[in-house]
Amino acid sequence: MEFKDIATVSGKPGLYKILKPSRSGVILESLDDKKGKMVVGAAQRVSLLSEISIYTLTEEGATSLKEVLIKIEKEFEGDTGLEGADKDEYQAFMKHILPEFDADRVYASDVKKLISWYHILRKECPEVLEEKPEGDEAKDDESEKDKS
């Protein structure tokens, strides 16, 4: 599984694996123990993890969610220590992981959601948190095209 195969649905907790498009929307399967399936219509906002980024104060203005999650995995290996944390602890955690993040636009609730997603990914599809050399991603893209 890759980041482009995982989505979040506005107003719904958790992460979802994209199964396939349907006439009325897209069919998703929850990335939890229940593995519940649902059809999400055009009225609901579905965001792919590969398209989500975090605001920064750099020239680019943002860093991809994938980069941040891989950095968290590399440094913490599953133990973030943020269960029951307060707003200041979430902000300090984010400052540690991504020193150039924009504290005015990235709220503690966003960091809490980021940590929640990290734990879901680590449990359900840890392979997406592995850092791949740049060349390997291009090879993966090529092998996907070959399968088509």
Backbone as a ProteinNet text record, in pm:
[ID]
protein_1_A
[PRIMARY]
MEFKDIATVSGKPGLYKILKPSRSGVILESLDDKKGKMVVGAAQRVSLLSEISIYTLTEEGATSLKEVLIKIEKEFEGDTGLEGADKDEYQAFMKHILPEFDADRVYASDVKKLISWYHILRKECPEVLEEKPEGDEAKDDESEKDKS
[TERTIARY]
84.1	0	88.9	39.6	113.4	24.7	83.2	9	-104.8	-89.4	-194.3	-313.5	-299.9	-406.5	-482.7	-443.9	-502.7	-567	-687.2	-761.2	-817.1	-855.8	-927.3	-1057.7	-1163	-1292.4	-1328.7	-1360.2	-1396.6	-1516.1	-1500.9	-1607.9	-1609	-1519	-1511.4	-1372.8	-1365.1	-1233.9	-1163.6	-1034.1	-958.5	-914.2	-858.3	-808.7	-876.2	-877.4	-947.7	-863.8	-871.3	-806.4	-904.4	-855.2	-939.9	-950	-1072.3	-1092	-1114.7	-1219.3	-1243.6	-1350.5	-1352.1	-1457.4	-1590.2	-1697.1	-1829.7	-1905.3	-2027	-2105	-2136.6	-2156.6	-2199	-2086.8	-1963.7	-1852.6	-1734.3	-1684.8	-1570.8	-1596.8	-1552.8	-1570.7	-1444.2	-1463.2	-1351.6	-1365.8	-1251.9	-1250	-1171.2	-1227.1	-1159.8	-1032.9	-930.3	-804.6	-808.2	-897.8	-904.7	-940.4	-964.1	-992.2	-1125.1	-1219.7	-1352.5	-1352.1	-1262.6	-1253.1	-1387.6	-1463.6	-1592.6	-1578.5	-1673	-1671.2	-1781.9	-1757	-1859.6	-1837.8	-1946.6	-1939.9	-1947.6	-1850.4	-1847.1	-1883.1	-1986	-2032.7	-1957.2	-1993.7	-1927.5	-1950.2	-2054.6	-2084.7	-1985.9	-1921.5	-1824	-1683.8	-1602.6	-1466.4	-1372.3	-1310.6	-1213.8	-1077.4	-978.6	-843.1	-747	-664.2	-561	-445.3	-385.7	-272.7	-157	-142	-32	-47.8	-168.3	-194.2	-197.1	-180.8	-186.9	-46.7	-36.7	91.9	71.7	182.6	180.1	244.7	177.2	227.8	362.5	453.1	583.6	615.1	720.3	764.9	876	895.4	999	951	1040	1006.2	895.9	899.9	798.3	661	659.5	535.2	469.2	519.7	460.8	557.3	535.9	610.9	508.4	534.5	436.7	415.9	294.5	259.2	345.6	372.3	453.7	591.3	656.8	789.4	784	681.8	668.7	644.2	556	527.5	649.4	725.2	847	948.8	955.9	1047.6	1006.9	876.4	826.5	862.7	841.7	873.4	1021.9	1104.8	1249.2	1295.2	1236.9	1282	1216.6	1087.1	1014.6	980.1	982	953	828.6	722.6	594.7	564.3	663.1	639.8	653.4	545	547.3	531.7	472.4	455.6	357.4	261.5	169.2	26.6	5.5	-127.6	-166	-278.9	-324.4	-245.6	-177.9	-97.7	-187	-129.4	-202.7	-151.4	-213	-183.3	-33.7	27.6	169.6	259.8	223.2	303.6	295.1	176.9	161.6	244.4	240.2	317.6	467.9	511.9	653.9	696.8	609.5	638.2	655.9	565.5	572.5	698	733.4	854.9	979.2	974.8	1086.7	1098.2	985.6	982.9	1005.5	939.6	944.8	965	1090.3	1116.6	1060.4	1048.8	1002.2	850.5	774	628.7	569.7	456.6	391	295	337.9	259.9	127.4	117.1	-7.4	-113.2	-70	-163.2	-176.7	-87.1	-95.1	-135.7	-259.2	-314.3	-281.9	-295.5	-271.7	-364.3	-487.5	-580.9	-528.8	-460.2	-399.9	-288.4	-208.2	-97.5	-153.5	-260.8	-325.2	-374.6	-434.6	-481.8	-364	-255.7	-134.4	-81.9	-77.9	-30.5	-125.9	-254.4	-353.7	-334.1	-316.2	-293.1	-163.2	-61.5	67.3	49.5	-23.7	-43.8	-126.6	-225.9	-306.1	-217.4	-138.5	-50.4	52.1	107.6	210.3	152.9	27.3	-35.9	-85.5	-150.9	-219.7	-136.8	-47.4	35	170	253.8	381.8	477.4	455.6	544.8	542.8	433.7	429.4	517.5	555.8	640	788.8	821.1	961.4	1015.2	1134.1	1196.3	1256.6	1212.8	1266.2	1361.1	1472.5	1558.7	1481	1515.9	1444.7	1431.5	1534.8	1532.4	1430.1	1407	1313.1	1169.7	1133.6	999.1	973.7	1071.8	1057.3	1040	1113	1100.1	960.7	908.5	775.1	671.1	685.8	595.4	600.4	719.9	736.7	672.3	692.6	635.6	483	427.3	282.9	231.3	304.1	264.5	271.5	371.5	387.1	268.7	211.6	99.2	-27.5	-36.4	-158.1	-175.2
-117.3	0	124.1	232	357.5	471.3	588.1	704	741.1	717.8	752.4	656.6	545.7	447.9	466.7	566.7	589.4	727.9	734.4	860.7	890.5	1015.5	1059.8	1123.4	1110.3	1164	1273.8	1390.4	1503	1465.9	1491.2	1463.5	1321.7	1237.5	1099.8	1075.4	1007.5	978.7	866.5	859.1	747.6	765.8	658.6	655	541.4	551.9	455.5	414.5	286.8	234.4	253.9	304.7	324.6	191	140.3	13.4	33.3	109.3	137.4	244.6	310.8	409.3	338.9	407.1	355.5	466.2	436.2	538.4	657.9	631.8	739.7	797.9	751.1	803.4	709.1	677.5	587.3	492.6	367.9	268.8	266.1	282.7	286.9	176.2	132.6	35.2	95.7	94.2	156.6	80.3	154.6	94.2	75.4	-9.1	-43.9	-191.6	-239.3	-381.1	-424.6	-331.3	-365.1	-383.8	-314	-321.2	-292.5	-197.7	-161.7	-92	-117.2	-55.8	46.8	151.3	253.1	318.1	370.4	445.2	592.8	668.4	811.1	884.5	965.9	1039	1168.8	1236.1	1360	1472.4	1460.1	1564.7	1565.6	1451.1	1443.8	1466	1531.3	1562.5	1448.9	1389.2	1282.5	1337.3	1321.6	1369.1	1251.4	1240.4	1137.7	1183.4	1092.3	1130.4	1185	1136.6	1183	1328.8	1385.3	1523.9	1620.1	1567.9	1651.8	1698.6	1825.4	1878.5	1963.7	1996.1	2073.9	2209	2315.3	2450.4	2472	2536	2570.4	2716.2	2763.9	2900.8	2905	2796.1	2788.8	2855	2864.9	2925.2	2845.9	2712.4	2628.2	2647.6	2676.9	2701.7	2579	2458.9	2337.1	2219.8	2118.5	1993.2	1881.7	1781.8	1674.1	1595.4	1549.2	1468.1	1342.4	1285.1	1164.3	1186.5	1296.7	1327.2	1337.1	1403.6	1423.5	1289.9	1206.6	1077.4	985.9	987.4	905.9	954.4	1085.8	1143	1101.4	1100.9	1058.6	911.6	828.4	685.4	664.7	736.7	720.2	758.9	863.5	913.5	844.6	814	764.8	616.4	556.1	413.1	369.2	447	410	470	516.4	568.1	720.8	790.1	937.1	994.9	919.2	965.3	1079.8	1090.3	1203.1	1166.8	1050.3	1014.3	1107.1	1174.3	1266.2	1395.8	1431.8	1554.7	1678.1	1792.6	1918.1	1993.5	2107.6	2187.8	2220.9	2260.6	2299	2179.9	2062	1943	1905.6	1920.7	1893.2	1991.7	2118	2220	2193.9	2154.5	2124.8	2002.5	1903	1784	1823.8	1905.3	1947	2029.4	2114.8	2196.4	2107.1	1996.6	1902.9	1829.6	1783.7	1707.6	1796.8	1911.5	2002.1	2144.4	2180.8	2310.4	2430.5	2417.4	2530.4	2531.1	2448.5	2447.9	2583	2617.9	2745.9	2730	2773.4	2755.7	2832.3	2934.8	3010.9	2937.9	2847.5	2778.9	2629.8	2573.1	2432	2427.4	2386.9	2387.5	2257.5	2261.9	2143.1	2029.2	2060.9	1957.1	1890.2	1966.9	1910.2	1813	1850.6	1764.2	1637.9	1652.2	1537.2	1439.6	1492.7	1409.5	1343.3	1417.2	1363.8	1243.5	1255.2	1147.1	1028	1055.2	948.5	873.4	944.3	882.5	802.1	856.5	787.1	650.3	646.1	520.4	421.5	470.4	383.4	324	408.7	361.6	262.1	291	202.4	64.8	59.6	-67.3	-141.2	-70.3	-135.1	-149.6	-56.6	-65.6	3.3	-58	2.7	23.5	-47.5	-33.2	108.7	182.4	318.2	414.8	376.5	463.1	437.8	342.4	313.6	415.2	464.3	562.3	489.8	530.8	471.6	570.3	521.6	610.9	664.6	783.7	848.1	758	684.8	597.7	485.7	435.8	326.6	368.7	493.4	540.3	541.9	584.6	586.9	444.3	349	208.5	157.4	194.4	152.9	205.5	332.4	392.3	318.1	281.7	209.4	71.2	1.5	-132.6	-126.6	-20.4	-3.4	16.1	94	115.5	-14.3	-97.1	-223.7	-317.4	-306.4	-392	-353.6	-227.8	-180.4	-241.5
0	0	0	-60	-65.1	-16.9	1.8	50.4	-44.1	-172.6	-268.8	-259.9	-187.1	-170.1	-39.3	40	171.5	173.2	229.8	230.5	368.7	384.8	503.1	454.2	532.9	495.5	594.6	542.4	627.3	715.7	844.9	939.5	994.2	946.2	994.6	1053.1	1165.7	1224.2	1148.8	1162.3	1106.9	963.7	910.3	773.4	700	566.8	484.8	364.5	331	211.4	95.7	-15.6	-132.6	-205.4	-219	-286.4	-436.1	-471.6	-613.8	-628.4	-744.2	-769.4	-798.8	-769.5	-802.6	-875.6	-920.4	-991.9	-903.3	-776	-686.8	-602.1	-621.2	-541.6	-542.9	-424.7	-412.1	-294.8	-309.7	-203.4	-118.6	11.6	106.2	210.3	263.1	372.4	487.1	606.3	720	756.1	795	837.8	989.2	1033.1	1174.5	1185.1	1302.9	1322.9	1260.4	1246.7	1194.2	1042.5	972.2	825.6	758.9	815.3	758.8	624.5	536.8	403.8	394.5	313.2	292.1	155.9	101.8	-23.4	13.5	-33.5	-5.8	-133.5	-126	-242.8	-265.3	-371.7	-410.6	-309.1	-228.4	-130.7	-14.9	10.9	119.7	65	143.7	100.8	138	35.1	53.8	14.5	102.5	74.4	78.3	-25.5	-28	59.4	134.7	220.8	138.1	16	-69	-110.1	-95.1	-134	-15.5	105	225.3	261.5	301.2	345.1	470.4	533.9	657.6	630.9	673.1	651.7	719.5	646.9	703	671.9	734.2	710.4	605.5	533.5	431.4	303.1	207.6	79.1	8.3	20.3	-42.7	23.2	150.9	221.7	283.1	250.6	305.6	290	373.2	367	357.8	276.3	257.5	386.4	403.8	520.2	524.7	409	400.5	463	428.5	483.9	635.6	686.4	831	901.8	846.3	908.4	907.5	799.2	791.8	894.7	912	1011.3	1153.1	1180.2	1311.6	1335.1	1234	1247.7	1273.1	1198.4	1212.2	1352.7	1407	1536.8	1656.8	1646.9	1764.2	1759.9	1644.8	1627.1	1704.4	1694.3	1753.8	1888.9	1962	2096.1	2098.5	2065.3	2063.3	2203.5	2294.8	2432	2447.1	2353.8	2356.8	2398.9	2455.5	2502.1	2617.3	2602.7	2705.9	2712.4	2603.7	2601.8	2591.4	2628.4	2613.6	2490.3	2466.2	2346.5	2334.7	2444	2441.4	2409	2458.9	2429.1	2281.1	2222.2	2078.6	1995.9	2034.4	1961.6	1976.5	2095.3	2117.6	2035.9	2029	1948.6	1802.1	1753.1	1612.5	1587	1680.3	1668.2	1663.1	1737.2	1738.3	1603.4	1551.3	1426	1305.1	1303.1	1187.9	1240.5	1271.3	1334.5	1258.1	1126.1	1044.9	1022.9	1098.7	1079.7	1120.1	1058.2	1083.9	1202	1319.3	1442.6	1439.2	1354.6	1344.7	1261.3	1175	1085.1	1113.5	1193.7	1231.7	1378.6	1403	1538	1612.1	1743.7	1825.8	1782.6	1740.8	1694.4	1566.8	1482.3	1361.2	1398	1496.3	1539.8	1604.9	1681.5	1745.1	1636.7	1531	1420.7	1349.1	1330.6	1268.7	1348	1479.3	1566.8	1558.1	1556.9	1543.6	1412.3	1301.9	1171.2	1172.6	1236.6	1245	1310.6	1422.2	1493.5	1410.2	1338.8	1251.5	1142.7	1077.4	970.7	1022.8	1139.5	1196.3	1226.1	1268.2	1301.5	1176.5	1085.6	974.2	846.4	819.6	697.3	721.4	805.1	842.5	724.5	614.6	499.6	440.8	459.1	403.6	482.1	604.3	687	666.7	580.9	552.9	453.4	483.6	394.7	275	155.6	33.1	-33	-86.8	-164	-284.2	-329.5	-439.8	-561.4	-596.1	-712.7	-700.7	-578.8	-557.6	-587.3	-556	-583.6	-733.3	-810.4	-955.7	-1007.6	-950.3	-990.3	-956.3	-837.9	-798.7	-896.5	-937	-1033.3	-1166.2	-1210.7	-1336.1	-1327.3	-1214.1	-1200.9	-1195.5	-1138.9	-1138.7	-1281	-1363.8	-1501.9	-1579.6	-1551.4	-1620.8	-1592.5	-1472.3	-1435.2	-1510.5	-1553.7	-1620.7	-1756.5
[MASK]
++++++++++++++++++++++++++++++++++++++++++++++++++++++++++++++++++++++++++++++++++++++++++++++++++++++++++++++++++++++++++++++++++++++++++++++++++++

